[in-house]
Amino acid sequence: MIWFAGPVIAIAGKAPLESEWARLLTIAAIFTIWVIYHWVMHILAGRKDRQLMNELAGAESGKSIEQQASAEELETLKQGFEEALKVLRESMAQGKGGKPCLYELPWYAIIGAPGSGKTTALVNSGLKFPLAERLGKNFVKGVSGTRNCDWWFTDEAVLLDTAGRYTTQDSHQAVDASAWQGFLQLVKKYRPRRPLNGVLVTLSLADLLQQTEEERNQHAAAVRRRIQELYQLLGIRLPVYLLLTKTDLVAGFIDFFADFSQEDREQVWGESFPPDDPAHPKDWLQGYDTAYDELLQRLNKRTLKRIQDERDLQRRSIILDFPQQMALLKSPFIGFLQKVFAPNRFEQPFMLRGVYFTSGTQEGTPIDRVMGVLAGAFKLDRQVSPMYSGRGKSFFLTRLLKEVIFPEAELAGSDPRVERRQKLLQFGTLATALIVTLGIIGLWIVSYHLNKATIAKTEDQIALYRAVDITPTDSRSNFKLLLPKLDALLEIKNLWDGTGLLSHFGLYQGGKLGAGADDAYEEMLHGFFLPSIVSRLQERLQAKPDVLSLKAYLMLGQPEKLDPKVVEAVVRADWEQIFNSEPETVAKLANHLQKLLQLKLAGTQLDQNLIANSRAKLTQISPDQQCYESFKTQMGTNDRSHDFILADSLKPNGTKVFTYTDAVNKGFGVIPGLFTDWGYGEFLKKSMVFVKGCMDQNWVLGIPDASTDPREIDRLHDKVKLLYLHDYQIDWSGMLAGIKLLPAQNMEQTINLLDVLSRPDSPLRLLLVAVERNTSLTKISSLLSQAAPVVDDSTRQLLAAAKQAAGFQSGSTADPVRWMENYFENLNLLVRGVPGQPVPLDTVLKKAEELRNYFMQTGGGTKALQGGAAIGNDVVGPAKLEFARLPEPVKTWLMSLTSSGISLGQKESEKALEKSKKEAVAKKQKEANDKLKELGIAGGGGGADAGVAGKAGGPSQCKTAFAGRYPFERNSPQDVPLADFSKFFSPNGIMDQFFQAHLKDLVDTSSPQWRQKPTDGQSPVLSQSIISEFQLAAKIRDAFFFGGGTTPMVQFDLKPLELDANADSFHLVIEGQEIVYRHGAEQVTRIQWPGQAAGSGARIVFEKPDKSQAVLSKEGPWAMFRLFDKSSLQLASGRDQFNLTFQAEGLTARFELRAVSVNNPFSLGDALNFRCPESL
């Protein structure tokens, strides 16, 4: 299968068994594992067999030597047993799967009294004994009976022939019992699951006929105990087969069965019981009495035939008596069976499988029970039957063992404890195998997915690589175009280098893809990246040659002179200029450059004409400028961790005060580390050596080595130092010029700026301290002289050169360090101070704090207009005088902040005055609102449901009476009480009184839409919404209070116009006033609301021809209006005439409604949407 199916099995597109060698190795590995496994199983099985053999053979010797018959006999027995096991192993095939031969064949134990015919029955059973020829007949037969245990190895079973004394234990009870139990324990130990497959119990009929009743009972009890011990010690329920041996000693047996052929003699004579349920065992002995009678009947049936066939009269008589002989055995035999196998509740019931009569051979004198009975009855002499003198034959044995007992080998149960242990072991083994298998599969899956994911990422990088199309002309000058390809190849390399151990468990593809990426990456570096660098250096040399660029260019063409640090510094400095806003691009290119310089480079073909032209131009540039530019290039790119970053130096509050806009060096508040106190120290340590190196590298310019005269070196160094300090001053002064104070938009921001500036951790203090530390260079020079005593001689020379570079040379007349320090001297004195006097900056910050306190006290509000001016003269004036004496740019910062604060204070004072005027207006408005609440018209708090009733608090009277009630809420089931309605809306009611007292002069009521009259700005300002509510209240007053009364009154006339043809009559009842209409004359009726029966409700009734009625009724003081709401009321003409149509159950009655005034409730419309006013 592996050979033919292996090549077609693929994982992730790869066929691991595709090659012949892979398949051969796989087959060899599987075969080797199989051989090793079976070899180990064979060794374990043999070891276990030898251990069992040794322990069985030494079972007796393990007790006491005194109780053994003889050591020689034991040795002989041991040797015979060893030979038996050896022959058995050689003659039997090893069990499948390494199964030990101990379980290959069923094991049966044969127990019975001494001389009961156990061995004779086996010898004459017709079974095959493979050891008979190897070990001799005596071994098979035994010597003078069985001493302890004989092992009979047949083709079909292993039979353990135990000594008779083990059963009876009547000679040396302690020795026999101990040997018997030791034997059972050994069998149990080495066949724990099923020690035995059955037990054969032999009972000699001679013993049964000759023993007294007491002896038979003792014999039965001994057999019962042995079987019970088997059950208990072995832990299983064994099938038991009872074999009645020496049946030939019953008188007449030989003659009765003399005509039997060999096939007849091999048949089974006895009774087999059906298998029982271990949980519910049956007592088959209860029915064995009948079975025995049936056996006698079969004998009687055969008797007549045998007598007819027999001519000898004496033998006829014997044959005739044989059934009676067997009948006389019934009583003692049944009694014996009951004693041995009868169940009881205190012991485990035996599994008796059958009772069988057998005869192994014919020896001895037959016992005639019939003649014995007659002789005893008539007092006659008892005649002795003659002994059998013929050749012995076996009766009823062969098929009994082969076809009855051996096929039932699986009936024996298994030890539950062993079964549980075996199941647990099997489960554990399977679980372990499953876990291991799942673990291996899991590792394969994980490895597969990790490799798959890495391959997917690799493919992504390959896609990125292929997405960039470059040509040799472009790639040599455009690093931005090369970078994606280099990044993609390097990322592939890093992907496979970074895979963990799990990726290597299985189909690891890094060996192919990773190695290929490495080769492609190196090829890209050599073939494209290096030529691009060379091309870029050529461009620089053509545009503006410098010594370092020329030096790097020559090193790439002469690998023996290559200094990676020089090349990296030159190329990176160029990249930082090209990609000044892309630091990530510079970092990536620098990383690839480092990878390139780590490789073994071959000499690049250089442009000799370019070299000559560059050298010619460079010789025209002063040596000091060349050397300084080289030093700055090399030092400026080595380490950026020492750069001065303004934002970091002013933490935590710098960004709350300062902003930075650098128009000079465009460094975004960053000064290179070369121009810091650290950089100056590095300059002192390395500049002299570097200058000397500049003079030693004249090979770059193609000129002979320069003179090494120390004076020449000193002069060159002084010039380089002057250039360095000039740039140093430019960087720091440019940064200070770019720092600005954040502009304050209001007084609060001004106060915050002054507060931050005057704190102990003031950003201004931090800034000036940083400037002083980095521009007081003399301190660093003095440290060099203090370091001299602690260094060795070799270092002292370097320190001497550094001290000389710092300005310690004798005869120096102009020190550029002093010149540079003088430039920043005034700023530095603010934090350095003069000995014996306070630090000036503390006084400055104190003034800033006083100014902050002044602004906080006045706040730019009305206080500034009142007494703030006097205080300001005591604070602002001294502060401005102090700030005016400060050096730039601190002077500008603080003076502008002070002026801005004063200006903002004046503006906020004006705002405060305007605010006070508005507050006066609001106060007057509040007074009117309070009156509105006091009268109960509006609620407090300004909310829809908030308010006070009078001054006691709670909802307003208006909302309590009207909110959510009819008629102001048309669908509400609750009505507005008429008393509350009158209280608020009647002439001279609450609404009318308030309007007349407070709003009449402010509101123009002459126009259809009431509006506020023009005011002088001092009266309460009214909202249009509250004016509209008072106008609605006036409309309600005019409509409901006709005649100017204090209670509502509405009058109108109703004239019937039409009645539905399906109605006989129509009745309208409004608070006791009734109108009846029956298709007759039209009569006008005056209706008044409220009526004489006020509150009695309103209803309409249609009487139909069948005397049934259609009724619609409403209750409450507003019942009439509710009834009209359910009808159709439409304006006819003017504002006082309407068409009113009543409806109920599809019937209609149409009336004309004419109000007594144009100001009536029926024409109010939106007026009934009145809402209680909230505030003025």
Coordinates of C-alpha atoms in Angstrom, one line a residue, residues 712-1128:
E712 CA 50.5 71.8 11.4
I713 CA 48.1 69.5 13.2
D714 CA 47.4 72.1 15.8
R715 CA 46.7 74.8 13.3
L716 CA 44.3 72.5 11.3
H717 CA 42.6 71.5 14.6
D718 CA 42.0 75.2 15.6
K719 CA 40.3 75.9 12.3
V720 CA 38.1 72.8 12.6
K721 CA 37.2 73.8 16.1
L722 CA 36.2 77.3 15.1
L723 CA 33.9 75.9 12.4
Y724 CA 32.4 73.5 14.9
L725 CA 31.7 76.2 17.5
H726 CA 30.2 78.5 14.9
D727 CA 27.6 75.8 14.0
Y728 CA 27.1 75.1 17.7
Q729 CA 26.1 78.7 18.3
I730 CA 23.9 78.8 15.2
D731 CA 21.9 75.7 16.3
W732 CA 21.2 76.9 19.8
S733 CA 20.4 80.5 18.9
G734 CA 18.1 79.3 16.1
M735 CA 16.2 77.0 18.4
L736 CA 15.7 79.9 21.0
A737 CA 14.4 82.1 18.1
G738 CA 11.8 79.5 17.2
I739 CA 10.3 79.2 20.7
K740 CA 7.1 81.2 21.2
L741 CA 4.6 81.6 24.1
L742 CA 1.2 80.2 23.4
P743 CA -1.2 83.1 22.7
A744 CA -3.8 83.7 25.4
Q745 CA -7.4 84.2 24.1
N746 CA -8.9 85.2 27.4
M747 CA -8.0 86.2 31.0
E748 CA -8.3 82.6 32.2
Q749 CA -5.6 81.4 29.7
T750 CA -3.4 84.3 30.8
I751 CA -3.7 83.3 34.4
N752 CA -2.9 79.7 33.5
L753 CA 0.2 80.7 31.6
L754 CA 1.5 82.8 34.4
D755 CA 0.7 80.0 36.9
V756 CA 2.7 77.4 35.0
L757 CA 5.6 79.8 34.4
S758 CA 5.8 80.6 38.1
R759 CA 5.8 77.0 39.4
P760 CA 8.9 75.4 40.9
D761 CA 9.1 73.1 37.8
S762 CA 8.6 76.1 35.5
P763 CA 9.2 75.2 31.8
L764 CA 11.0 78.5 31.6
R765 CA 13.4 77.4 34.3
L766 CA 13.9 74.0 32.6
L767 CA 14.6 75.7 29.3
L768 CA 17.2 78.1 30.7
V769 CA 18.9 75.4 32.7
A770 CA 19.2 73.3 29.6
V771 CA 20.7 76.2 27.6
E772 CA 23.1 77.0 30.4
R773 CA 24.2 73.3 30.7
N774 CA 24.9 73.0 26.9
T775 CA 26.5 76.4 26.3
S776 CA 28.8 76.6 29.4
L777 CA 31.5 74.6 27.7
T778 CA 34.3 75.7 30.0
K779 CA 33.0 73.4 32.7
I780 CA 33.6 70.4 30.3
S781 CA 37.1 71.5 29.6
S782 CA 37.9 71.7 33.3
L783 CA 36.7 68.2 33.8
L784 CA 39.3 66.9 31.5
S785 CA 42.1 68.2 33.7
Q786 CA 40.5 66.6 36.7
A787 CA 40.4 63.2 34.9
A788 CA 44.1 63.2 34.1
P789 CA 45.4 61.7 37.5
V790 CA 43.3 58.5 37.1
V791 CA 44.3 57.3 33.7
D792 CA 47.3 55.4 32.4
D793 CA 50.1 56.8 30.2
S794 CA 48.6 55.7 27.0
T795 CA 45.4 57.5 27.7
R796 CA 47.2 60.6 29.1
Q797 CA 48.5 61.4 25.7
L798 CA 44.9 61.5 24.3
L799 CA 43.8 63.6 27.3
A800 CA 46.6 66.0 26.6
A801 CA 45.5 66.3 23.0
A802 CA 41.9 66.9 24.2
K803 CA 43.0 69.6 26.7
Q804 CA 45.0 71.2 23.9
A805 CA 41.9 71.1 21.7
A806 CA 39.8 72.6 24.5
G807 CA 42.0 75.7 24.6
F808 CA 44.7 74.8 27.2
Q809 CA 47.6 75.3 24.8
S810 CA 50.1 77.9 25.9
G811 CA 50.2 81.1 24.1
S812 CA 46.5 81.0 22.9
T813 CA 45.3 84.5 22.5
A814 CA 41.8 84.0 21.2
D815 CA 39.6 81.3 22.7
P816 CA 36.5 80.5 20.5
V817 CA 34.9 78.8 23.4
R818 CA 34.9 82.0 25.4
W819 CA 33.5 83.8 22.4
M820 CA 30.6 81.3 22.1
E821 CA 29.9 81.4 25.8
N822 CA 29.7 85.2 25.8
Y823 CA 26.9 85.0 23.2
F824 CA 24.7 83.2 25.8
E825 CA 26.1 84.8 28.9
N826 CA 23.1 87.0 29.7
L827 CA 20.7 84.1 29.5
N828 CA 23.0 81.8 31.5
L829 CA 23.4 84.4 34.3
L830 CA 19.6 84.1 34.9
V831 CA 20.0 80.6 36.3
R832 CA 23.7 80.7 37.3
G833 CA 23.6 84.0 39.1
V834 CA 26.5 85.8 40.9
P835 CA 28.0 84.3 44.1
G836 CA 26.5 85.7 47.2
Q837 CA 23.4 87.0 45.5
P838 CA 20.0 85.4 44.7
V839 CA 19.4 83.7 41.3
P840 CA 17.9 86.3 39.0
L841 CA 15.4 83.9 37.6
D842 CA 13.8 83.5 41.0
T843 CA 13.0 87.2 41.1
V844 CA 11.6 87.1 37.6
L845 CA 9.3 84.1 38.5
K846 CA 8.2 85.9 41.7
K847 CA 7.1 88.8 39.6
A848 CA 5.2 86.5 37.3
E849 CA 3.5 85.0 40.4
E850 CA 2.4 88.4 41.7
L851 CA 1.1 89.3 38.2
R852 CA -0.9 86.0 38.2
N853 CA -2.4 86.9 41.7
Y854 CA -3.4 90.3 40.5
F855 CA -5.2 89.0 37.5
M856 CA -6.9 86.4 39.6
Q857 CA -8.1 89.1 42.1
T858 CA -9.4 91.5 39.6
G859 CA -10.4 88.9 37.0
G860 CA -10.7 91.7 34.5
G861 CA -14.2 92.3 35.8
T862 CA -15.9 95.2 37.6
K863 CA -13.2 95.1 40.3
A864 CA -10.8 96.3 37.7
L865 CA -13.1 99.3 37.1
Q866 CA -13.4 100.0 40.8
G867 CA -10.3 99.6 42.9
G868 CA -8.3 97.4 40.7
A869 CA -6.4 100.2 39.0
A870 CA -4.6 101.2 42.2
I871 CA -3.5 97.6 42.9
G872 CA -2.4 97.3 39.3
N873 CA -0.1 100.2 39.6
D874 CA 1.7 98.4 42.5
V875 CA 2.0 95.1 40.6
V876 CA 1.9 95.6 36.9
G877 CA 4.4 98.5 36.8
P878 CA 7.2 96.7 38.8
A879 CA 6.7 93.6 36.8
K880 CA 7.0 95.4 33.5
L881 CA 10.2 97.1 34.7
E882 CA 11.7 93.8 35.8
F883 CA 10.7 92.0 32.5
A884 CA 12.1 94.9 30.4
R885 CA 15.6 94.3 31.8
L886 CA 15.7 90.6 30.8
P887 CA 17.7 89.3 27.8
E888 CA 15.9 88.2 24.6
P889 CA 13.9 86.1 24.0
V890 CA 12.7 85.9 27.7
K891 CA 12.0 89.7 27.6
T892 CA 9.7 89.4 24.6
W893 CA 7.9 86.4 26.1
L894 CA 7.0 88.0 29.5
M895 CA 6.4 91.5 28.2
S896 CA 3.9 90.2 25.5
L897 CA 2.2 88.1 28.2
T898 CA 1.8 91.1 30.5
S899 CA 0.5 93.4 27.8
S900 CA -1.9 90.7 26.6
G901 CA -3.2 90.2 30.1
I902 CA -3.8 93.9 30.6
S903 CA -5.6 94.2 27.3
L904 CA -7.7 91.1 28.0
G905 CA -8.6 92.5 31.4
Q906 CA -10.0 95.7 29.9
K907 CA -12.1 93.8 27.4
E908 CA -13.5 91.5 30.1
S909 CA -14.3 94.5 32.3
E910 CA -16.4 95.9 29.5
K911 CA -18.1 92.6 29.2
A912 CA -18.8 92.6 32.9
L913 CA -20.5 96.0 32.7
E914 CA -22.7 94.8 29.9
K915 CA -23.5 91.7 31.9
S916 CA -24.6 93.7 34.9
K917 CA -27.0 95.7 32.8
K918 CA -28.6 92.5 31.5
E919 CA -28.8 91.1 35.0
A920 CA -30.8 94.3 36.0
V921 CA -33.3 93.6 33.2
A922 CA -33.5 89.9 34.2
K923 CA -34.2 90.9 37.8
K924 CA -37.2 93.0 36.7
Q925 CA -38.5 90.1 34.6
K926 CA -38.1 87.8 37.5
E927 CA -40.2 90.0 39.7
A928 CA -43.1 89.9 37.2
N929 CA -42.8 86.1 37.0
D930 CA -42.9 85.8 40.7
K931 CA -46.2 87.8 40.7
L932 CA -47.5 85.4 38.0
K933 CA -46.7 82.5 40.3
E934 CA -48.1 84.2 43.3
L935 CA -51.5 84.5 41.5
G936 CA -51.4 80.8 40.7
I937 CA -51.3 81.3 36.9
A938 CA -47.8 79.8 36.3
G939 CA -45.6 77.2 38.0
G940 CA -42.1 77.7 39.3
G941 CA -39.0 76.4 37.8
G942 CA -39.8 77.0 34.2
G943 CA -40.7 73.4 33.4
A944 CA -44.0 72.2 32.0
D945 CA -45.0 70.4 35.2
A946 CA -42.9 72.4 37.7
G947 CA -44.2 75.4 39.7
V948 CA -45.6 76.7 42.8
A949 CA -49.2 77.6 43.8
G950 CA -48.8 80.9 45.4
K951 CA -45.8 81.0 47.6
A952 CA -46.5 77.6 49.3
G953 CA -45.0 75.5 46.5
G954 CA -46.5 72.7 44.4
P955 CA -48.2 72.7 41.0
S956 CA -49.8 76.0 39.9
Q957 CA -53.6 76.4 40.3
C958 CA -53.9 76.8 36.5
K959 CA -52.3 73.5 35.7
T960 CA -54.1 71.7 38.5
A961 CA -57.4 72.8 37.2
F962 CA -56.9 72.6 33.4
A963 CA -54.0 70.3 32.6
G964 CA -55.3 67.1 31.0
R965 CA -58.9 68.1 31.3
Y966 CA -61.8 68.8 28.9
P967 CA -62.3 71.1 27.0
F968 CA -58.6 71.9 26.8
E969 CA -57.7 68.2 26.3
R970 CA -60.4 67.0 23.9
N971 CA -59.9 63.3 24.5
S972 CA -59.7 63.5 28.3
P973 CA -62.4 61.8 30.3
Q974 CA -62.0 64.4 33.0
D975 CA -63.8 67.8 32.9
V976 CA -62.6 71.2 34.0
P977 CA -64.8 72.2 37.0
L978 CA -67.0 75.2 36.0
A979 CA -66.0 77.0 39.2
D980 CA -62.3 76.8 38.3
F981 CA -63.1 77.8 34.7
S982 CA -65.0 80.9 36.0
K983 CA -62.3 81.8 38.5
F984 CA -59.6 82.0 35.8
F985 CA -61.5 83.2 32.6
S986 CA -64.4 85.3 33.8
P987 CA -64.3 89.0 33.5
N988 CA -62.1 90.3 36.4
G989 CA -60.9 86.7 36.9
I990 CA -57.3 85.8 37.6
M991 CA -56.1 86.0 34.1
D992 CA -58.0 89.2 33.4
Q993 CA -56.8 90.8 36.6
F994 CA -53.1 90.0 36.0
F995 CA -53.3 91.2 32.4
Q996 CA -55.0 94.5 33.4
A997 CA -52.5 95.1 36.3
H998 CA -49.2 94.1 34.7
L999 CA -49.4 93.6 30.9
K1000 CA -52.1 96.0 29.6
D1001 CA -49.7 98.8 29.1
L1002 CA -47.0 96.6 27.5
V1003 CA -49.2 94.8 25.0
D1004 CA -50.8 96.1 21.8
T1005 CA -54.3 94.6 21.7
S1006 CA -55.5 96.5 18.7
S1007 CA -54.2 94.2 16.1
P1008 CA -55.5 90.6 15.4
Q1009 CA -52.3 89.2 16.8
W1010 CA -51.4 90.8 20.1
R1011 CA -47.8 91.9 20.3
Q1012 CA -45.5 93.7 22.8
K1013 CA -45.4 97.5 22.5
P1014 CA -42.0 99.1 21.8
T1015 CA -40.1 99.5 25.2
D1016 CA -37.1 101.4 26.4
G1017 CA -35.3 98.3 27.4
Q1018 CA -35.9 98.8 31.1
S1019 CA -39.4 97.2 31.3
P1020 CA -39.8 93.4 31.6
V1021 CA -39.2 91.7 28.3
L1022 CA -42.2 89.6 27.4
S1023 CA -42.1 86.4 25.3
Q1024 CA -44.5 86.2 22.4
S1025 CA -45.8 82.9 23.6
I1026 CA -47.1 84.3 26.9
I1027 CA -48.8 87.2 25.1
S1028 CA -50.6 84.7 22.9
E1029 CA -51.8 82.7 25.9
F1030 CA -53.3 85.9 27.4
Q1031 CA -55.0 86.7 24.0
L1032 CA -56.5 83.1 24.0
A1033 CA -57.7 83.7 27.6
A1034 CA -59.5 86.9 26.4
K1035 CA -61.2 85.0 23.5
I1036 CA -62.4 82.4 26.0
R1037 CA -63.7 85.1 28.3
D1038 CA -65.7 86.8 25.5
A1039 CA -67.1 83.5 24.2
F1040 CA -68.2 81.8 27.4
F1041 CA -69.1 84.8 29.6
F1042 CA -71.8 86.5 27.4
G1043 CA -73.1 89.6 29.2
G1044 CA -70.1 90.0 31.5
G1045 CA -71.3 87.7 34.2
T1046 CA -69.1 85.8 36.6
T1047 CA -70.4 82.4 35.5
P1048 CA -70.2 81.0 32.0
M1049 CA -73.3 81.4 29.8
V1050 CA -73.8 80.4 26.2
Q1051 CA -77.0 80.9 24.3
F1052 CA -77.9 79.8 20.8
D1053 CA -80.9 78.8 18.6
L1054 CA -81.5 75.4 17.0
K1055 CA -83.7 74.9 14.0
P1056 CA -84.4 71.4 12.6
L1057 CA -83.7 71.1 8.9
E1058 CA -83.8 67.4 8.1
L1059 CA -84.4 64.0 9.8
D1060 CA -83.4 60.6 8.5
A1061 CA -86.1 58.8 6.6
N1062 CA -85.5 55.7 8.7
A1063 CA -86.4 57.5 11.9
D1064 CA -89.9 58.4 13.1
S1065 CA -88.7 61.1 15.6
F1066 CA -85.6 62.7 17.0
H1067 CA -85.1 63.9 20.7
L1068 CA -82.4 66.3 21.8
V1069 CA -82.1 66.9 25.6
I1070 CA -79.5 69.3 27.0
E1071 CA -79.5 69.7 30.8
G1072 CA -83.3 69.6 31.0
Q1073 CA -84.0 71.4 27.7
E1074 CA -85.7 69.1 25.2
I1075 CA -86.3 69.4 21.4
V1076 CA -88.5 66.9 19.6
Y1077 CA -88.7 66.7 15.8
R1078 CA -91.0 64.4 13.8
H1079 CA -90.7 65.3 10.1
G1080 CA -93.1 68.2 10.7
A1081 CA -92.9 71.9 10.9
E1082 CA -89.6 73.5 11.6
Q1083 CA -89.6 75.3 15.0
V1084 CA -86.7 77.4 16.4
T1085 CA -85.7 76.6 20.0
R1086 CA -83.5 78.8 22.2
I1087 CA -80.9 76.7 24.2
Q1088 CA -78.9 78.0 27.1
W1089 CA -75.8 76.4 28.7
P1090 CA -75.6 75.8 31.6
G1091 CA -79.3 74.8 31.7
Q1092 CA -81.8 74.7 34.5
A1093 CA -80.7 71.1 35.3
A1094 CA -77.0 71.9 35.1
G1095 CA -74.8 68.8 35.1
S1096 CA -77.6 66.4 34.1
G1097 CA -75.9 65.7 30.8
A1098 CA -76.9 65.7 27.2
R1099 CA -78.3 63.0 24.8
I1100 CA -79.9 62.3 21.5
V1101 CA -82.5 59.7 20.8
F1102 CA -83.7 58.4 17.3
E1103 CA -87.0 56.4 17.4
K1104 CA -87.2 53.9 14.7
P1105 CA -90.4 52.6 13.1
D1106 CA -90.1 49.3 15.0
K1107 CA -90.1 51.3 18.3
S1108 CA -86.4 50.6 18.9
Q1109 CA -84.1 53.5 19.7
A1110 CA -80.6 54.7 18.8
V1111 CA -79.2 56.7 21.7
L1112 CA -76.0 58.7 22.2
S1113 CA -75.5 60.4 25.6
K1114 CA -72.7 62.3 27.4
E1115 CA -72.4 63.2 31.1
G1116 CA -70.8 66.0 33.1
P1117 CA -70.9 69.8 33.1
W1118 CA -69.4 69.8 29.5
A1119 CA -71.8 67.1 28.2
M1120 CA -73.3 69.4 25.5
F1121 CA -69.9 70.2 24.0
R1122 CA -68.8 66.6 24.2
L1123 CA -72.0 65.6 22.3
F1124 CA -71.3 68.3 19.7
D1125 CA -67.7 66.9 19.3
K1126 CA -69.3 63.6 18.4
S1127 CA -71.5 65.3 15.8
S1128 CA -70.6 67.4 12.7

